Short mmCIF file of C-alpha atoms and ligand atoms in Angstrom, two decimals:
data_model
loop_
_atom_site.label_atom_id
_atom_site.label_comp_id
_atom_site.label_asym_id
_atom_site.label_seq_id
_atom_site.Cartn_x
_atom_site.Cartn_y
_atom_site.Cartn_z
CA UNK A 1 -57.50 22.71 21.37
CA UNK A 2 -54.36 20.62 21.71
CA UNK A 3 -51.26 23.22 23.64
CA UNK A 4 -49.23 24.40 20.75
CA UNK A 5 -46.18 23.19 23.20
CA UNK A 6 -47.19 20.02 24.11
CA UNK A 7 -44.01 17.36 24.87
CA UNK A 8 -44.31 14.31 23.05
CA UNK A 9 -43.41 11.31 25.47
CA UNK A 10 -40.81 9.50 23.38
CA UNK A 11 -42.72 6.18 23.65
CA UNK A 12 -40.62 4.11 21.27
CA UNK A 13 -36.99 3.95 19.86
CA UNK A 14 -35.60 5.26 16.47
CA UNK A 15 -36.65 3.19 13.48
CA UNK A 16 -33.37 0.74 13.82
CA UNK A 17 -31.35 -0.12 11.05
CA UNK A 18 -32.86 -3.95 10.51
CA UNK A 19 -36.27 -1.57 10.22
CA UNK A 20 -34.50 0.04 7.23
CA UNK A 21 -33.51 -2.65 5.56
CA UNK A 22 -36.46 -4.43 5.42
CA UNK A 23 -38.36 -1.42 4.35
CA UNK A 24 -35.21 -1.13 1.32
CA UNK A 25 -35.50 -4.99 1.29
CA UNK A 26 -31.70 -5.27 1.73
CA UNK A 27 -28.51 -5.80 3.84
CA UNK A 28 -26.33 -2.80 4.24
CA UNK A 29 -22.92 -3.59 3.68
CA UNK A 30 -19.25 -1.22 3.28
CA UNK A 31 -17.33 -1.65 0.38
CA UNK A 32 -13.88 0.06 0.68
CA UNK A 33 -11.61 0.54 -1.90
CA UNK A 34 -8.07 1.28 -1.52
CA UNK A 35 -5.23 2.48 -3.28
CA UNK A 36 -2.90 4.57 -5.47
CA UNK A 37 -4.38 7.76 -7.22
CA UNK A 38 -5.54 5.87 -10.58
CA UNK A 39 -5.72 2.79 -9.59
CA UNK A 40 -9.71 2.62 -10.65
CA UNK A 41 -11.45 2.93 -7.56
CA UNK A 42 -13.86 5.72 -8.03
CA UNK A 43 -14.33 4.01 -11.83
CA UNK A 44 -15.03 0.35 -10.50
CA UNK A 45 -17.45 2.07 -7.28
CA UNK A 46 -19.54 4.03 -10.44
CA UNK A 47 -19.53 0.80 -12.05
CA UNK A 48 -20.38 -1.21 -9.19
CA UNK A 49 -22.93 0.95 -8.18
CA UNK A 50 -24.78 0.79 -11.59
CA UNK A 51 -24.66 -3.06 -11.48
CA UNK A 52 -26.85 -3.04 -7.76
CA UNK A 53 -29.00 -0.21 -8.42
CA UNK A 54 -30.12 -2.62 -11.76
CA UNK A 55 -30.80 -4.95 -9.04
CA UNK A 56 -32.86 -3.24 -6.79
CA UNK A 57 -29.96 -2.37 -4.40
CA UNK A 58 -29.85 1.12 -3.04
CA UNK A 59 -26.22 2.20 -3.02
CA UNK A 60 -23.77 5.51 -1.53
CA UNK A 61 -20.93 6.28 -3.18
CA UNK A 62 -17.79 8.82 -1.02
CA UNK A 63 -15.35 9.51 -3.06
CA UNK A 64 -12.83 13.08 -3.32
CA UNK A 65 -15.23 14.22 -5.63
CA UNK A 66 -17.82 14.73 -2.99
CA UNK A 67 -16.32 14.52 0.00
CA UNK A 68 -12.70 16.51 -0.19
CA UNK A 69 -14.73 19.09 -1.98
CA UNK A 70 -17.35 19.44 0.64
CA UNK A 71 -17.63 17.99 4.54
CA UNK A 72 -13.87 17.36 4.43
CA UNK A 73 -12.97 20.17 1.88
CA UNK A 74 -10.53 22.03 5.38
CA UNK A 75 -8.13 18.81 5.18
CA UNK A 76 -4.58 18.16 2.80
CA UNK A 77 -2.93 15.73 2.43
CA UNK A 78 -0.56 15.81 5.90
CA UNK A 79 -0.68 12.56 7.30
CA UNK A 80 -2.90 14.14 10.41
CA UNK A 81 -5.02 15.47 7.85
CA UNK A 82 -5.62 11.75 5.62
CA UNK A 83 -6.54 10.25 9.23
CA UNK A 84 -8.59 13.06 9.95
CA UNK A 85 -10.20 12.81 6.25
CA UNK A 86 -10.98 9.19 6.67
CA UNK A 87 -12.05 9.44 10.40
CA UNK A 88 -14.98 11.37 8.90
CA UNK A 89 -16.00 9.45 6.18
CA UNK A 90 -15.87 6.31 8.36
CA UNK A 91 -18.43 8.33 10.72
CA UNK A 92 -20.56 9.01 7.83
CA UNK A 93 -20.25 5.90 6.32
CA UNK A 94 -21.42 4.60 9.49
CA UNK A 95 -24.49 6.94 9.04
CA UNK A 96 -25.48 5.66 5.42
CA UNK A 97 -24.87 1.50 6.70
CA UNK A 98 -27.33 2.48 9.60
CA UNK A 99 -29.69 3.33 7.31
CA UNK A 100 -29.24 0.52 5.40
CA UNK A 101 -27.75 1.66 2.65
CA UNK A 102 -24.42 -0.34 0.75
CA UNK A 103 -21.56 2.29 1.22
CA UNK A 104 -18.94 2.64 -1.39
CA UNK A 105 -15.84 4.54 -0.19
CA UNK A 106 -13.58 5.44 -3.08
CA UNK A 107 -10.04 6.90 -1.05
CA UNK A 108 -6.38 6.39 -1.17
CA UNK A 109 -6.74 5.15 2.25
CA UNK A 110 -2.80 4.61 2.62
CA UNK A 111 -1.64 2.44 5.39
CA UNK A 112 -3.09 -0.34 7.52
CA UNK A 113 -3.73 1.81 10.18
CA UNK A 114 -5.62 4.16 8.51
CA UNK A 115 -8.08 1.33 7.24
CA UNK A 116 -8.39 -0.25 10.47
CA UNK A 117 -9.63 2.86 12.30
CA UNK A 118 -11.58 3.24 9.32
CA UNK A 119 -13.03 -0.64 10.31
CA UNK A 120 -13.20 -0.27 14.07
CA UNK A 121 -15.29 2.46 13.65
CA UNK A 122 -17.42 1.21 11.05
CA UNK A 123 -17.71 -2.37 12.50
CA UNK A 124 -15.38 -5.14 10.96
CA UNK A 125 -18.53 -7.97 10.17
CA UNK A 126 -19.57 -4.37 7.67
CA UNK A 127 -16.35 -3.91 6.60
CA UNK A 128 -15.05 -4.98 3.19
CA UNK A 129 -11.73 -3.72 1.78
CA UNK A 130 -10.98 -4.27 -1.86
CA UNK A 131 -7.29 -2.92 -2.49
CA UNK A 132 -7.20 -1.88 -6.06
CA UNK A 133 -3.43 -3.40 -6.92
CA UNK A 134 -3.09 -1.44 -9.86
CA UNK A 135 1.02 -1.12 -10.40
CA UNK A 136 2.02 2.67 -9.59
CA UNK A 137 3.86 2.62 -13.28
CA UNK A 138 0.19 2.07 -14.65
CA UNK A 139 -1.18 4.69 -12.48
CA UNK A 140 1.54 7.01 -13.37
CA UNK A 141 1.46 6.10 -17.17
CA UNK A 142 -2.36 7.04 -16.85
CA UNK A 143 -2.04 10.14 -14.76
CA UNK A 144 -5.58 10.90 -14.95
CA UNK A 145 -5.45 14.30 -13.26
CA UNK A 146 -1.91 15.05 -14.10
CA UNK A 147 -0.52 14.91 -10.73
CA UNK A 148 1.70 12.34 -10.95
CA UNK A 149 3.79 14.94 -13.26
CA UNK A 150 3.36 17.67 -10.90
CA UNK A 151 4.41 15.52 -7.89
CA UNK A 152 7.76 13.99 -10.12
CA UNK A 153 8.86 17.80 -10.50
CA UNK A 154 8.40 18.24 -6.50
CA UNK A 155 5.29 20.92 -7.44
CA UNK A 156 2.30 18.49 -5.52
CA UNK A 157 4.49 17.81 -1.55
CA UNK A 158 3.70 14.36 0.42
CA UNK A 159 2.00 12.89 -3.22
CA UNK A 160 0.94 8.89 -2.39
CA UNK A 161 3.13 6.29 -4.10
CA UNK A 162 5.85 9.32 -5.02
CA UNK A 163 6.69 11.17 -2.09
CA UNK A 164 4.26 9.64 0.70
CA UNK A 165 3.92 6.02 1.22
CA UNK A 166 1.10 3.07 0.52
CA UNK A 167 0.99 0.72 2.61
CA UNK A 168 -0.54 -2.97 1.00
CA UNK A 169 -3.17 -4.53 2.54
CA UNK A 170 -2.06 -7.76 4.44
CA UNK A 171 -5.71 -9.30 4.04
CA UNK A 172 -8.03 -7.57 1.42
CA UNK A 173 -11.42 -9.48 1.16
CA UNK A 174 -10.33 -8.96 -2.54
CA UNK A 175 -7.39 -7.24 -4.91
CA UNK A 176 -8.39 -5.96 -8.20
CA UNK A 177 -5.44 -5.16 -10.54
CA UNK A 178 -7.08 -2.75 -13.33
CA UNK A 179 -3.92 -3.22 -15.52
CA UNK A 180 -5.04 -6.87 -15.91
CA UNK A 181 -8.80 -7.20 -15.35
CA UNK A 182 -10.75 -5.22 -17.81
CA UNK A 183 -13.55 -2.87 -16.11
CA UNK A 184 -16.40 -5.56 -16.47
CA UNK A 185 -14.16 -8.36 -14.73
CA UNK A 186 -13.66 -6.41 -11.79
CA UNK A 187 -16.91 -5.34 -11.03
CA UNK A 188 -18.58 -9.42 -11.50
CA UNK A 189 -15.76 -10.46 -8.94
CA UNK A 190 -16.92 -7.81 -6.79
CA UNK A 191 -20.51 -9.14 -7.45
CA UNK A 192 -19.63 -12.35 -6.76
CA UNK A 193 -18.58 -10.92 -3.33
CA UNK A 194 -21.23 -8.59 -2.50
CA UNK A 195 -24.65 -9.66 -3.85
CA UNK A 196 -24.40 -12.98 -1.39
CA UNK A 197 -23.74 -10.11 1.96
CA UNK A 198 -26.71 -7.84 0.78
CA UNK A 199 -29.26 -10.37 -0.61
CA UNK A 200 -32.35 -9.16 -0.30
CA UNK A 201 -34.51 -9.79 2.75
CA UNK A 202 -38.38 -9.38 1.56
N1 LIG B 301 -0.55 14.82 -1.99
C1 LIG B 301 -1.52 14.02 -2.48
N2 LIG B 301 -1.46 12.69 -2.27
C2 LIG B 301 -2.43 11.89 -2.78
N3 LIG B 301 -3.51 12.32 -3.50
C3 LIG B 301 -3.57 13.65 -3.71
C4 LIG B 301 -2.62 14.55 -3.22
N4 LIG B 301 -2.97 15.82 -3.62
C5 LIG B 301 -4.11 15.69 -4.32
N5 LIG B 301 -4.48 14.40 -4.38
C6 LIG B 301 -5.71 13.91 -5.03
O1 LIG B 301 -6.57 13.57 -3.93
C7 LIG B 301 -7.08 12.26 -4.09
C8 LIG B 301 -6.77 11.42 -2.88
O2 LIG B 301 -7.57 11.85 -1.82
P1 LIG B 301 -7.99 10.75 -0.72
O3 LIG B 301 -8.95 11.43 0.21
O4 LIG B 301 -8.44 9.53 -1.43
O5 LIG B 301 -6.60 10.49 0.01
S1 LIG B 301 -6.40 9.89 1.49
O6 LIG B 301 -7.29 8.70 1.61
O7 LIG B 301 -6.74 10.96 2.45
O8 LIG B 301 -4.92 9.54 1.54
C9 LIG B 301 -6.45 11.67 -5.29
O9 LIG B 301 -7.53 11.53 -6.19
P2 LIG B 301 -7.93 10.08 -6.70
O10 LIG B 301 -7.30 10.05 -8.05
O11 LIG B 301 -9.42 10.10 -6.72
O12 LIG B 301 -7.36 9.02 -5.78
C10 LIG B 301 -5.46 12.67 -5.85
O13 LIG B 301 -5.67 12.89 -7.20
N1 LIG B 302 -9.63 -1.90 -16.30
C1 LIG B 302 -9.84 -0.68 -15.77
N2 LIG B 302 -10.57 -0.54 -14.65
C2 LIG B 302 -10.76 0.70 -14.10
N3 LIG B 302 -10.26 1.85 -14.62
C3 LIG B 302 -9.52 1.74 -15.76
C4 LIG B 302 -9.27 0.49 -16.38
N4 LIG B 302 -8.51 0.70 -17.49
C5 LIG B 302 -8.29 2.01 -17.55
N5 LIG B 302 -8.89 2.66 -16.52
C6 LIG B 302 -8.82 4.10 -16.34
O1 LIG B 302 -8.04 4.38 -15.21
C7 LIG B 302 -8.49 5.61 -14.60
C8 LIG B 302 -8.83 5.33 -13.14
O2 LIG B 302 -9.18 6.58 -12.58
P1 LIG B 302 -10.05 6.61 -11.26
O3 LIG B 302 -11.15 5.63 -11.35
O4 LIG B 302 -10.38 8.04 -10.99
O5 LIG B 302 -9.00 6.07 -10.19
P2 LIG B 302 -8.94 6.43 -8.62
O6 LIG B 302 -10.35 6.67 -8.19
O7 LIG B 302 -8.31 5.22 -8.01
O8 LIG B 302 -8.09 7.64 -8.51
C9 LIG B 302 -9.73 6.04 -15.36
O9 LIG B 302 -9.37 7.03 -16.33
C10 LIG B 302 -10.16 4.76 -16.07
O10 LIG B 302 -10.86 5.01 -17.27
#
């Protein structure tokens, strides 16, 4: 009768990452959008996300909507708190790559040195970041949640593009402007980007 506490010699490592991927039959890769509140980047992440799954690509998307609300739902918008907020998500983007899954981040993401901790951490040959250029008058015009409003009459404090900064991109691996490209253009450039770094491997 085997001892109910018997140790288990740990005789190999972890499955590794490359083990992942060839069992998904794909490269893991981050794609990280950045940009004004509006700008498109959780619509063009939903979008791109459809386009690989219909290709066999197994996909992550972080956004507010899931992350703000949960892991990261003790954090504002002070700027400790935004490095703090996308400290974490770089972590647990770093979690879903190692498991070989393409990571979408969807976050404001303000200033360059906010998305290059966000890089180091991750690792810069994973690292894509696709600044979604859309104007701030669009954004505003739009004002999908209302915020814009609230931050105009001083009610929303330290509101991106209003009363906190962005800070452009100096290199983006691409810039989507959503007051120009319809929905569908953006998401085949970002194709033509991504589907070449996540080819599959079987
Ligand atoms: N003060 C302030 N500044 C900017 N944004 C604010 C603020 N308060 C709430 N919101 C809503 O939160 C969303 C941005 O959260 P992020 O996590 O993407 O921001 S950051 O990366 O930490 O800067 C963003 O949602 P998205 O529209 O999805 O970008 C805002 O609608
Ligand atoms: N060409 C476009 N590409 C992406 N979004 C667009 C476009 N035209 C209009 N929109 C609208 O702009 C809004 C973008 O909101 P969202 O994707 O939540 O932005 P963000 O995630 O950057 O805050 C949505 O209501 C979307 O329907």
């Amino acid at each position: 009768m085997e001892e109910k506490n018997h140790i288990y010699p740990i005789f190999d490592r972890m499955m590794t990452r490359q083990d992942k991927e060839e069992l998904l039959g794909q490269h893991s890769v981050m794609i990280w959008f950045t940009g004004l509140s509006g700008s498109g980047k959780s619509t063009i992440a939903i979008a791109l996300e459809r386009e690989l799954h219909k290709r066999g690509l197994l996909c992550r998307i972080l956004d507010g909507d899931n992350i703000r609300s949960g892991i990261n739902n003790n954090l504002g918008f002070s700027e400790t708190d935004r490095v703090e907020n996308i400290r974490r998500i770089a972590e647990v983007s770093k979690l879903f790559l190692d498991s070989g899954i393409i990571t979408i981040a969807a976050f404001i993401s303000p200033n360059n040195d906010i998305r290059e901790m966000a890089a180091n951490i991750i690792g810069k040959d994973d690292f894509l970041e696709v600044f979604v250029s859309t104007p701030l008058e669009e954004c505003e015009k739009r004002d999908v949640k209302g915020l814009y409003a609230k931050a105009r009459k001083g009610e929303i404090q330290n509101f991106t593009g209003i009363s906190a900064p962005f800070e452009v991109p100096e290199h983006p691996a691409l810039s989507l402007d959503t007051s120009k490209l319809t929905l569908e253009e953006s998401v085949n450039r970002l194709l033509e980007l991504v589907l070449p770094k996540v080819k599959c491997i079987k």
